[in-house]
PDB file of C-alpha atoms in Angstrom:
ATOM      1  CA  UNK J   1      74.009 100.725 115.060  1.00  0.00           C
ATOM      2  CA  UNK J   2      73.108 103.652 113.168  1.00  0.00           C
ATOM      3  CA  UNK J   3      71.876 103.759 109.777  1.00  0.00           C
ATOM      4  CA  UNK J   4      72.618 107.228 107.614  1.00  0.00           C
ATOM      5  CA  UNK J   5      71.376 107.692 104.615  1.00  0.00           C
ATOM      6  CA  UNK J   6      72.066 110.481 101.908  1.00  0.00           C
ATOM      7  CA  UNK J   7      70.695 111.722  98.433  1.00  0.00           C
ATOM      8  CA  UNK J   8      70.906 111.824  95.831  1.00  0.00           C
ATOM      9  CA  UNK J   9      74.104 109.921  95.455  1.00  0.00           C
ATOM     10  CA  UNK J  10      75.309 112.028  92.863  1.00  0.00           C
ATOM     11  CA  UNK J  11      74.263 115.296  92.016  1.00  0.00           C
ATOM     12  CA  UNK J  12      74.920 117.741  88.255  1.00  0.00           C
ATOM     13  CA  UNK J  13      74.581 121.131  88.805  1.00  0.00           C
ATOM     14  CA  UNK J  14      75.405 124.271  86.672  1.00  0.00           C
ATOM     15  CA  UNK J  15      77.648 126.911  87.578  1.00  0.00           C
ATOM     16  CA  UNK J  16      75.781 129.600  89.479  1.00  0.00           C
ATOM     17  CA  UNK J  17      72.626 127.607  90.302  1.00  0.00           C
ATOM     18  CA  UNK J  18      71.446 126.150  93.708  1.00  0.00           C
ATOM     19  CA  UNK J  19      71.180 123.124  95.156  1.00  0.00           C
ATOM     20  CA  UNK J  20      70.523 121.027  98.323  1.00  0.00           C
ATOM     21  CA  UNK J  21      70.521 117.582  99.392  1.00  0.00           C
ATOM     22  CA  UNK J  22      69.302 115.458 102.648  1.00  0.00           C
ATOM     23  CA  UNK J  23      71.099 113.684 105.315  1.00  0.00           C
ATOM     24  CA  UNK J  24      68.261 111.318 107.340  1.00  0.00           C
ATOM     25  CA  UNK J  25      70.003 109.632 110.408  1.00  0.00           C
ATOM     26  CA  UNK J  26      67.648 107.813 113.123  1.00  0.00           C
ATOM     27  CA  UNK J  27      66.011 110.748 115.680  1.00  0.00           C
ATOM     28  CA  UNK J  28      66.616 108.118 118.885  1.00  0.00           C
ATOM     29  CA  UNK J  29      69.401 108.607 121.058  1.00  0.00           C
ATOM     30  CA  UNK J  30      71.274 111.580 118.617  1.00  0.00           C
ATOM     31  CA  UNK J  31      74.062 113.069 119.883  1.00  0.00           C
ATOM     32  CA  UNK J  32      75.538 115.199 117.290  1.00  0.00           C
ATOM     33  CA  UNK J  33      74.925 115.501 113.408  1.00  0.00           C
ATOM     34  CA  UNK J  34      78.619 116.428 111.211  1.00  0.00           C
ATOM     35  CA  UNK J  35      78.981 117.362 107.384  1.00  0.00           C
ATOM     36  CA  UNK J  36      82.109 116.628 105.737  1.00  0.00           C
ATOM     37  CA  UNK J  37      83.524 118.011 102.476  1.00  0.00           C
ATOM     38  CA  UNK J  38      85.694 115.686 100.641  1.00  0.00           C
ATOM     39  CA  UNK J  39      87.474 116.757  97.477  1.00  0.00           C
ATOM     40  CA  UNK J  40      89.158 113.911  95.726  1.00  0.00           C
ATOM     41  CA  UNK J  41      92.641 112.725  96.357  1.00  0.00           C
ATOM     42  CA  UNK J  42      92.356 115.313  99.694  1.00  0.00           C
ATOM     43  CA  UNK J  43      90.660 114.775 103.223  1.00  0.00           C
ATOM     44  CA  UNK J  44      87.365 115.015 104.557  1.00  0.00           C
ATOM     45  CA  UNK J  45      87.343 118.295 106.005  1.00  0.00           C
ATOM     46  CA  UNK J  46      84.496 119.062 108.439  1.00  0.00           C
ATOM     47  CA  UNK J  47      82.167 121.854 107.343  1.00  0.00           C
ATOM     48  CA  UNK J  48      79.698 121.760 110.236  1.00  0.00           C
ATOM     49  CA  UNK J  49      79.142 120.414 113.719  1.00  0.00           C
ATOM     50  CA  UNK J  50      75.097 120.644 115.021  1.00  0.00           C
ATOM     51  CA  UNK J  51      73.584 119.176 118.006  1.00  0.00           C
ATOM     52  CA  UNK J  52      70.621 121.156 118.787  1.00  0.00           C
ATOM     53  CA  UNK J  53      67.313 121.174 116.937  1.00  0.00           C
ATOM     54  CA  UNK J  54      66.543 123.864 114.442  1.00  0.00           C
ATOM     55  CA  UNK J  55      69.931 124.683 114.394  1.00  0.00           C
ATOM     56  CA  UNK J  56      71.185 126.432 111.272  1.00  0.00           C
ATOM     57  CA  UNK J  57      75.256 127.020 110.327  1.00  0.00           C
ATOM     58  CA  UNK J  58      76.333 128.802 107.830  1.00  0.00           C
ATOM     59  CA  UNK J  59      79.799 129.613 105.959  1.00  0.00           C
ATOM     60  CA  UNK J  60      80.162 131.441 103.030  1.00  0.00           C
ATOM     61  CA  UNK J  61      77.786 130.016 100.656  1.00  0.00           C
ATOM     62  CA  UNK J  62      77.226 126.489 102.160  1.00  0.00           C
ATOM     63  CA  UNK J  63      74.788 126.219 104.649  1.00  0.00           C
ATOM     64  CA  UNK J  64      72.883 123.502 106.457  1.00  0.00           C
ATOM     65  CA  UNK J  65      69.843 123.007 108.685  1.00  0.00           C
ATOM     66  CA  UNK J  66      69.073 120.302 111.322  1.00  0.00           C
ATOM     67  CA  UNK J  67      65.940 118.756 112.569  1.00  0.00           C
ATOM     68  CA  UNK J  68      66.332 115.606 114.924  1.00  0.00           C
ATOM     69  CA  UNK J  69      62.818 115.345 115.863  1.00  0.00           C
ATOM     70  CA  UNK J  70      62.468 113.770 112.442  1.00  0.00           C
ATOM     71  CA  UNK J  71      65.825 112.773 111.777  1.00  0.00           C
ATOM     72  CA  UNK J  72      67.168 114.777 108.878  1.00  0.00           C
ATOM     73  CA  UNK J  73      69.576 117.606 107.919  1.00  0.00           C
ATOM     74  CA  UNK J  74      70.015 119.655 104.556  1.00  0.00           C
ATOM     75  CA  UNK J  75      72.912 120.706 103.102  1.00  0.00           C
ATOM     76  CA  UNK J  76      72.471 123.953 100.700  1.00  0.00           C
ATOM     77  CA  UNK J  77      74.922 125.599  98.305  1.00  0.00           C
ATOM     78  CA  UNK J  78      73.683 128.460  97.002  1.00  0.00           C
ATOM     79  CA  UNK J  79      75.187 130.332  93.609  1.00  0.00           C
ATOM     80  CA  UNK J  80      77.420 126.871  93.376  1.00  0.00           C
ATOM     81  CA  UNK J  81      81.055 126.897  91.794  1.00  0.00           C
ATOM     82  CA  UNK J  82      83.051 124.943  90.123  1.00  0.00           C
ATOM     83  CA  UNK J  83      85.495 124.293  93.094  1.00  0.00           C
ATOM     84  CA  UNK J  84      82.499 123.697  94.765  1.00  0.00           C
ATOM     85  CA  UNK J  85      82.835 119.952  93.258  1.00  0.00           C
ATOM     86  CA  UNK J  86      83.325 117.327  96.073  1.00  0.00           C
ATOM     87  CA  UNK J  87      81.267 114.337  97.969  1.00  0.00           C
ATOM     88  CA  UNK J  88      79.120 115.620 100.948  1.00  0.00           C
ATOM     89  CA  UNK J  89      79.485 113.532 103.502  1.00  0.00           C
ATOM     90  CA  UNK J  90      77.335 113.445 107.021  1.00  0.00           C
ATOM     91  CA  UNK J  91      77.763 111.813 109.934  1.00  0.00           C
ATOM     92  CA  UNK J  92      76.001 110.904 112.742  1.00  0.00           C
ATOM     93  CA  UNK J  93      77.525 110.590 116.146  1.00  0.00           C
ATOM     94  CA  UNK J  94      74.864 108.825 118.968  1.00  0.00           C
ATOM     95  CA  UNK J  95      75.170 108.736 122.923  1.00  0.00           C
ATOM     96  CA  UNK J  96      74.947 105.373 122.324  1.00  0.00           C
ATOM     97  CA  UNK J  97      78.461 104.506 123.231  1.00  0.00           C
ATOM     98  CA  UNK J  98      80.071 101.871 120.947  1.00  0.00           C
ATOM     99  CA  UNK J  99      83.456 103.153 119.027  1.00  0.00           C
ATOM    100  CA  UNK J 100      82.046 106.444 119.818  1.00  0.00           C
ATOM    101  CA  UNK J 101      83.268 107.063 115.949  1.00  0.00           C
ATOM    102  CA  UNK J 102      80.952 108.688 113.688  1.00  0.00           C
ATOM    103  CA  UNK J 103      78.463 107.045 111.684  1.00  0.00           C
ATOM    104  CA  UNK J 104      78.715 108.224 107.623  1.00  0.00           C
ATOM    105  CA  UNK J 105      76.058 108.087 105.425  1.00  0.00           C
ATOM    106  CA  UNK J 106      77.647 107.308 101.615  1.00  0.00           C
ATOM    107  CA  UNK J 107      77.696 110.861 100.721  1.00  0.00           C
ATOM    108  CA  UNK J 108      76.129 113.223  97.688  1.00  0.00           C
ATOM    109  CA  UNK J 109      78.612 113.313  94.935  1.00  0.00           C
ATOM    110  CA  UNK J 110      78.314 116.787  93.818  1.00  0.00           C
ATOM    111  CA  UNK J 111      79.734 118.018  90.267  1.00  0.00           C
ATOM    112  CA  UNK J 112      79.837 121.582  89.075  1.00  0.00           C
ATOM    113  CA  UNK J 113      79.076 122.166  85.266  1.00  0.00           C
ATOM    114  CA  UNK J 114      80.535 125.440  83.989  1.00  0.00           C
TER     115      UNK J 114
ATOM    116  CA  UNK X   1     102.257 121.999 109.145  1.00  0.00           C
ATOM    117  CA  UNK X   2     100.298 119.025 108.716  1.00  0.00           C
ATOM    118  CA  UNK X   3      97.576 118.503 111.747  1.00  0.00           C
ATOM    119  CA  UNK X   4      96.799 115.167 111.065  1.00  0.00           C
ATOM    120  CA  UNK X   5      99.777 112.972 109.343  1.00  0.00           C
ATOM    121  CA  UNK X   6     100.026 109.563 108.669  1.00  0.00           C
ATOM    122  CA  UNK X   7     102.838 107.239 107.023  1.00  0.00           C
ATOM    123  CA  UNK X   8     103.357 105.164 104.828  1.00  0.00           C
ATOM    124  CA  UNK X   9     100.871 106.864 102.324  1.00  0.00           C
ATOM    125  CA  UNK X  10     101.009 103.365 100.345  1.00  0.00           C
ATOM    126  CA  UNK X  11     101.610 100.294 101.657  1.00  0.00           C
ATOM    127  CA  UNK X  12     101.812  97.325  99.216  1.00  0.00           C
ATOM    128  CA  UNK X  13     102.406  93.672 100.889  1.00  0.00           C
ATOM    129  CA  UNK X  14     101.890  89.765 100.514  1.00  0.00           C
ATOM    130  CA  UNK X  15      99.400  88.444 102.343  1.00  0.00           C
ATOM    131  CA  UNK X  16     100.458  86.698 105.549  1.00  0.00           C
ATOM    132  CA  UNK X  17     102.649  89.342 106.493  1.00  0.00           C
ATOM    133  CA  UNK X  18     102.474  91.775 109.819  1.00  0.00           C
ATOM    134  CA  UNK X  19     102.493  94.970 109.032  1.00  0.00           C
ATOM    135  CA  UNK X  20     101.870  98.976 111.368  1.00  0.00           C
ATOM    136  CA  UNK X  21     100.009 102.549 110.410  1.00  0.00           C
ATOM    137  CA  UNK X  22     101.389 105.339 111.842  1.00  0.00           C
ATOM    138  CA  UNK X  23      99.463 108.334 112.778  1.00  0.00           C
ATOM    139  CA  UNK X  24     100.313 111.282 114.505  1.00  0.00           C
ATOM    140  CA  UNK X  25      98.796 114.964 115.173  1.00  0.00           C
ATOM    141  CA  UNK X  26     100.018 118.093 116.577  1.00  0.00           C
ATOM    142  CA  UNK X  27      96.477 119.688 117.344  1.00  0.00           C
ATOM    143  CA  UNK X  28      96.843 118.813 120.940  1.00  0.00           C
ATOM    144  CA  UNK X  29      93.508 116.834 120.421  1.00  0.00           C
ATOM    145  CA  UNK X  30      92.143 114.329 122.882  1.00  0.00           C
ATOM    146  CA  UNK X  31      90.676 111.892 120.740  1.00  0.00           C
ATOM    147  CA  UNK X  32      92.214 109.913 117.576  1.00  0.00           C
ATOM    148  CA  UNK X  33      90.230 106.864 115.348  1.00  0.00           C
ATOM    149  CA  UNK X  34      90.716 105.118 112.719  1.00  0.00           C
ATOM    150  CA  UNK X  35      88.664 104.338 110.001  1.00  0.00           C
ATOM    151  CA  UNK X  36      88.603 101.777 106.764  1.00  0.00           C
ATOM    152  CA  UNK X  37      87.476 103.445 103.501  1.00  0.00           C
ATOM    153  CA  UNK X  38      85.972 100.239 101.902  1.00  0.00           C
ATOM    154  CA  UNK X  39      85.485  99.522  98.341  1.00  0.00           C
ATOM    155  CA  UNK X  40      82.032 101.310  98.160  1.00  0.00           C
ATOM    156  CA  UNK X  41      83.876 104.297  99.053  1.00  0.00           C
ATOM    157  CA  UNK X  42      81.935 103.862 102.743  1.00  0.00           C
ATOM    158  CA  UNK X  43      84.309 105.447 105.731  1.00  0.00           C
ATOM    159  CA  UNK X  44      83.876 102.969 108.962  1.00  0.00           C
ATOM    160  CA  UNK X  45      84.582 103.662 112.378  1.00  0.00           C
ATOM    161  CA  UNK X  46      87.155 100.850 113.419  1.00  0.00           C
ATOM    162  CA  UNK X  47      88.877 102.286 116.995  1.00  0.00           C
ATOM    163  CA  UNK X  48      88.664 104.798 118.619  1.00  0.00           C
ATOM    164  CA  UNK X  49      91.189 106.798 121.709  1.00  0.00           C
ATOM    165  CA  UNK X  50      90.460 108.924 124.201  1.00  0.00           C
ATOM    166  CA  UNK X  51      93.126 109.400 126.547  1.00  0.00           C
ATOM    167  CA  UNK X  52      94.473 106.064 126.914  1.00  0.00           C
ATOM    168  CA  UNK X  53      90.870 104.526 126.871  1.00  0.00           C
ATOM    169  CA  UNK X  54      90.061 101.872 123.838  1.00  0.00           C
ATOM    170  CA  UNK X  55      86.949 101.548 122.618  1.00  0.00           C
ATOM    171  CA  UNK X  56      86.729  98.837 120.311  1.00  0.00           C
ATOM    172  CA  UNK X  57      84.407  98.500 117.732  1.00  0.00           C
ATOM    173  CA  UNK X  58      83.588  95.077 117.898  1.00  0.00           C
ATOM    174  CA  UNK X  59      83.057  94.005 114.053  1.00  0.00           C
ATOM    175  CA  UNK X  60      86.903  94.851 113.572  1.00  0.00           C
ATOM    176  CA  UNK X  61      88.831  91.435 113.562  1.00  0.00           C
ATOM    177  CA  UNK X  62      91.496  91.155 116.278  1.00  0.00           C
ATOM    178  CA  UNK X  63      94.274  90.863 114.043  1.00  0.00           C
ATOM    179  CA  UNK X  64      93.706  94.572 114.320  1.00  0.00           C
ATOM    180  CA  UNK X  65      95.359  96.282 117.079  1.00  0.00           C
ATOM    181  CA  UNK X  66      95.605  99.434 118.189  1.00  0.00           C
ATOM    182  CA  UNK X  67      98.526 101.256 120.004  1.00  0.00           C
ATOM    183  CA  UNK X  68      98.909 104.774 121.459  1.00  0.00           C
ATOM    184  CA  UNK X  69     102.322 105.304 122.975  1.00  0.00           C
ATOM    185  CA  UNK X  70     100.954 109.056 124.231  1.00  0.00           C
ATOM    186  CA  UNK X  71      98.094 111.255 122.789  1.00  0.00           C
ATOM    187  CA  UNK X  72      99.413 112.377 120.142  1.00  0.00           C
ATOM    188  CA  UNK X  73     100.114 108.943 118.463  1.00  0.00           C
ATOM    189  CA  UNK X  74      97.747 106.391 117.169  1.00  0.00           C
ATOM    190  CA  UNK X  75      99.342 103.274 115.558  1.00  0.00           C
ATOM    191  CA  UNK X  76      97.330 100.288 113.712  1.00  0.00           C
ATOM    192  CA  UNK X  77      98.872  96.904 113.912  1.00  0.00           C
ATOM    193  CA  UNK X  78      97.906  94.710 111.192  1.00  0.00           C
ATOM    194  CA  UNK X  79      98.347  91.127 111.838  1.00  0.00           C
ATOM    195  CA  UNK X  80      98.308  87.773 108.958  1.00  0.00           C
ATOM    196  CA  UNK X  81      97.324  90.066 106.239  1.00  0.00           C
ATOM    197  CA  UNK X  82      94.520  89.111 104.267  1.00  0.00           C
ATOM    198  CA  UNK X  83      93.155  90.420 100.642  1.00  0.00           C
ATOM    199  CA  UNK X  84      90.288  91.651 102.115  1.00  0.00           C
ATOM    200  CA  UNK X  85      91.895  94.188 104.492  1.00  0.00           C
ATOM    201  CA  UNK X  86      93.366  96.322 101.152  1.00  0.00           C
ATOM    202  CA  UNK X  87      91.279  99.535 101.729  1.00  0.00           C
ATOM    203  CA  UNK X  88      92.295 103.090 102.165  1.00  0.00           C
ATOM    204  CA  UNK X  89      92.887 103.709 106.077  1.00  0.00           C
ATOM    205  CA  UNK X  90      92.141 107.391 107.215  1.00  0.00           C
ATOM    206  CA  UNK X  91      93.260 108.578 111.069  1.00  0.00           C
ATOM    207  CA  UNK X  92      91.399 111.165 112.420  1.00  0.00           C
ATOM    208  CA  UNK X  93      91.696 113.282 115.887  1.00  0.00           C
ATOM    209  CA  UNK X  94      89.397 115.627 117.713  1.00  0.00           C
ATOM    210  CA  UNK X  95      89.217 117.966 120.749  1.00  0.00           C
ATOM    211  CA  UNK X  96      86.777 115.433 122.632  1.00  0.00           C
ATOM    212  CA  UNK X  97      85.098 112.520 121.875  1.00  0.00           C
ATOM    213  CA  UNK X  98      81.716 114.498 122.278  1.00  0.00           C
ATOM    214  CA  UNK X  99      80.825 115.825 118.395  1.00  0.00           C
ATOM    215  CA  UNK X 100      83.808 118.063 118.019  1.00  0.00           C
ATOM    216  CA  UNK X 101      84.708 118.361 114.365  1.00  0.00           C
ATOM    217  CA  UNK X 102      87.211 115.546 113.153  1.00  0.00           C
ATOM    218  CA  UNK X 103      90.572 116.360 111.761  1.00  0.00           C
ATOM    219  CA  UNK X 104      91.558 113.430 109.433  1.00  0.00           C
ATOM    220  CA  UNK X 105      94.435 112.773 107.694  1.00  0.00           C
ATOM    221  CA  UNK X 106      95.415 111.798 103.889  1.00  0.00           C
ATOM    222  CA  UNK X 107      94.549 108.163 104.378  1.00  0.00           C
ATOM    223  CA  UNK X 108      97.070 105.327 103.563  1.00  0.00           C
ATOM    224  CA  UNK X 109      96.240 103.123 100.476  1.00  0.00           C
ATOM    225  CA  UNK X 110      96.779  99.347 101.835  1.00  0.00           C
ATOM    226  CA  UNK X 111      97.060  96.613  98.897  1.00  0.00           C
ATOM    227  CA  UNK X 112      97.287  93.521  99.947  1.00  0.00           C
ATOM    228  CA  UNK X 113      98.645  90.680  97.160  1.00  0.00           C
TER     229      UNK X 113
END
């Protein structure tokens, strides 16, 4: 069973400033690390798919980083926007077997101040 | 088009009762699960599908029950309701079962009275 954690749980920001915050996920037996953007009363939509360590994704603004030696990812927004508002989700997936489902940490709650 | 649909979007019901998700997607996508959005807002693996194989997840009671009449069709079967089963359920399919990016759909709020 994997155990994903994520902070801060809830994050302030002001319009136009930067921000980042951690996904740790255990380092044994990883598979495949997801982030999920969830806007409320809408679906998670995935963002970002990374396997390999060192890997880096970008798209548009968002970007994130992986490191499963050590079992973490970053998520950064850079020059953040109001519609940038949503809960950051991760998930883990293992080659464990099980449900073969992903494993989601609680997710950042991020909020945009104008 | 919607990729990932799912009806009802709101299902209210007395407890007891027997009562079925449906979920379908057009992405042409191997691999469909479901998950329960509990009250802590925390999304849980419950099943998952990958062509015609189950995979249970075994802390799911089995008054839950899965059925996929082809691949592009995930039902949950809810049997002897209980209050503790209201929870938003969320479908979700992807290309493989091997990390590809989920495709979810808009959940279906389940209240149980």
């Amino acid at each position: 069973i994997l155990n994903v954690e994520q902070s801060p749980q809830s994050l302030h920001v002001q319009e136009g400033d930067s921000t980042n915050f951690t996904c740790s996920f255990p380092s044994s037996n990883f598979y495949a690390l997801h982030w999920y953007r969830w806007e409320t009363a809408k679906s998670p939509e995935a963002l970002f798919v990374m396997t390999l360590n060192g890997d880096e994704k970008k798209k548009g603004r968002i970007s994130a980083t992986l490191n499963t030696k050590e079992g973490y990812s970053y998520l950064y927004i850079k020059g953040s926007q109001p519609e940038d508002s949503a809960t950051y989700l991760c998930a883990s997936l293992d080659s464990g077997g099980g449900a073969d489902g992903l494993t989601f940490g609680k997710g950042t709650h991020l909020i945009i101040q104008p | 088009d919607t990729a990932v649909s799912q009806t009802p979007k709101y299902l209210v019901t007395q407890m007891g009762n027997d009562k079925s998700i449906k979920c379908e997607q057009n992405l042409g996508h191997d691999t469909m699960y479901w998950y329960k959005q509990d009250s802590k807002k925390f999304l849980k693996i419950m099943f998952s599908y990958n062509n015609k194989e189950l995979i249970i997840n075994e802390t799911v009671p089995n008054r839950f029950s899965p059925k996929s009449p082809d691949k592009a069709h995930l039902n949950l079967h809810i049997n002897s309701l209980e209050l503790g089963d209201s929870a938003v359920y969320f479908c979700a399919s992807s290309q493989d079962r091997f990390g590809a990016p989920q495709f979810f759909g808009p959940g279906t709020r389940l209240t149980v009275l």
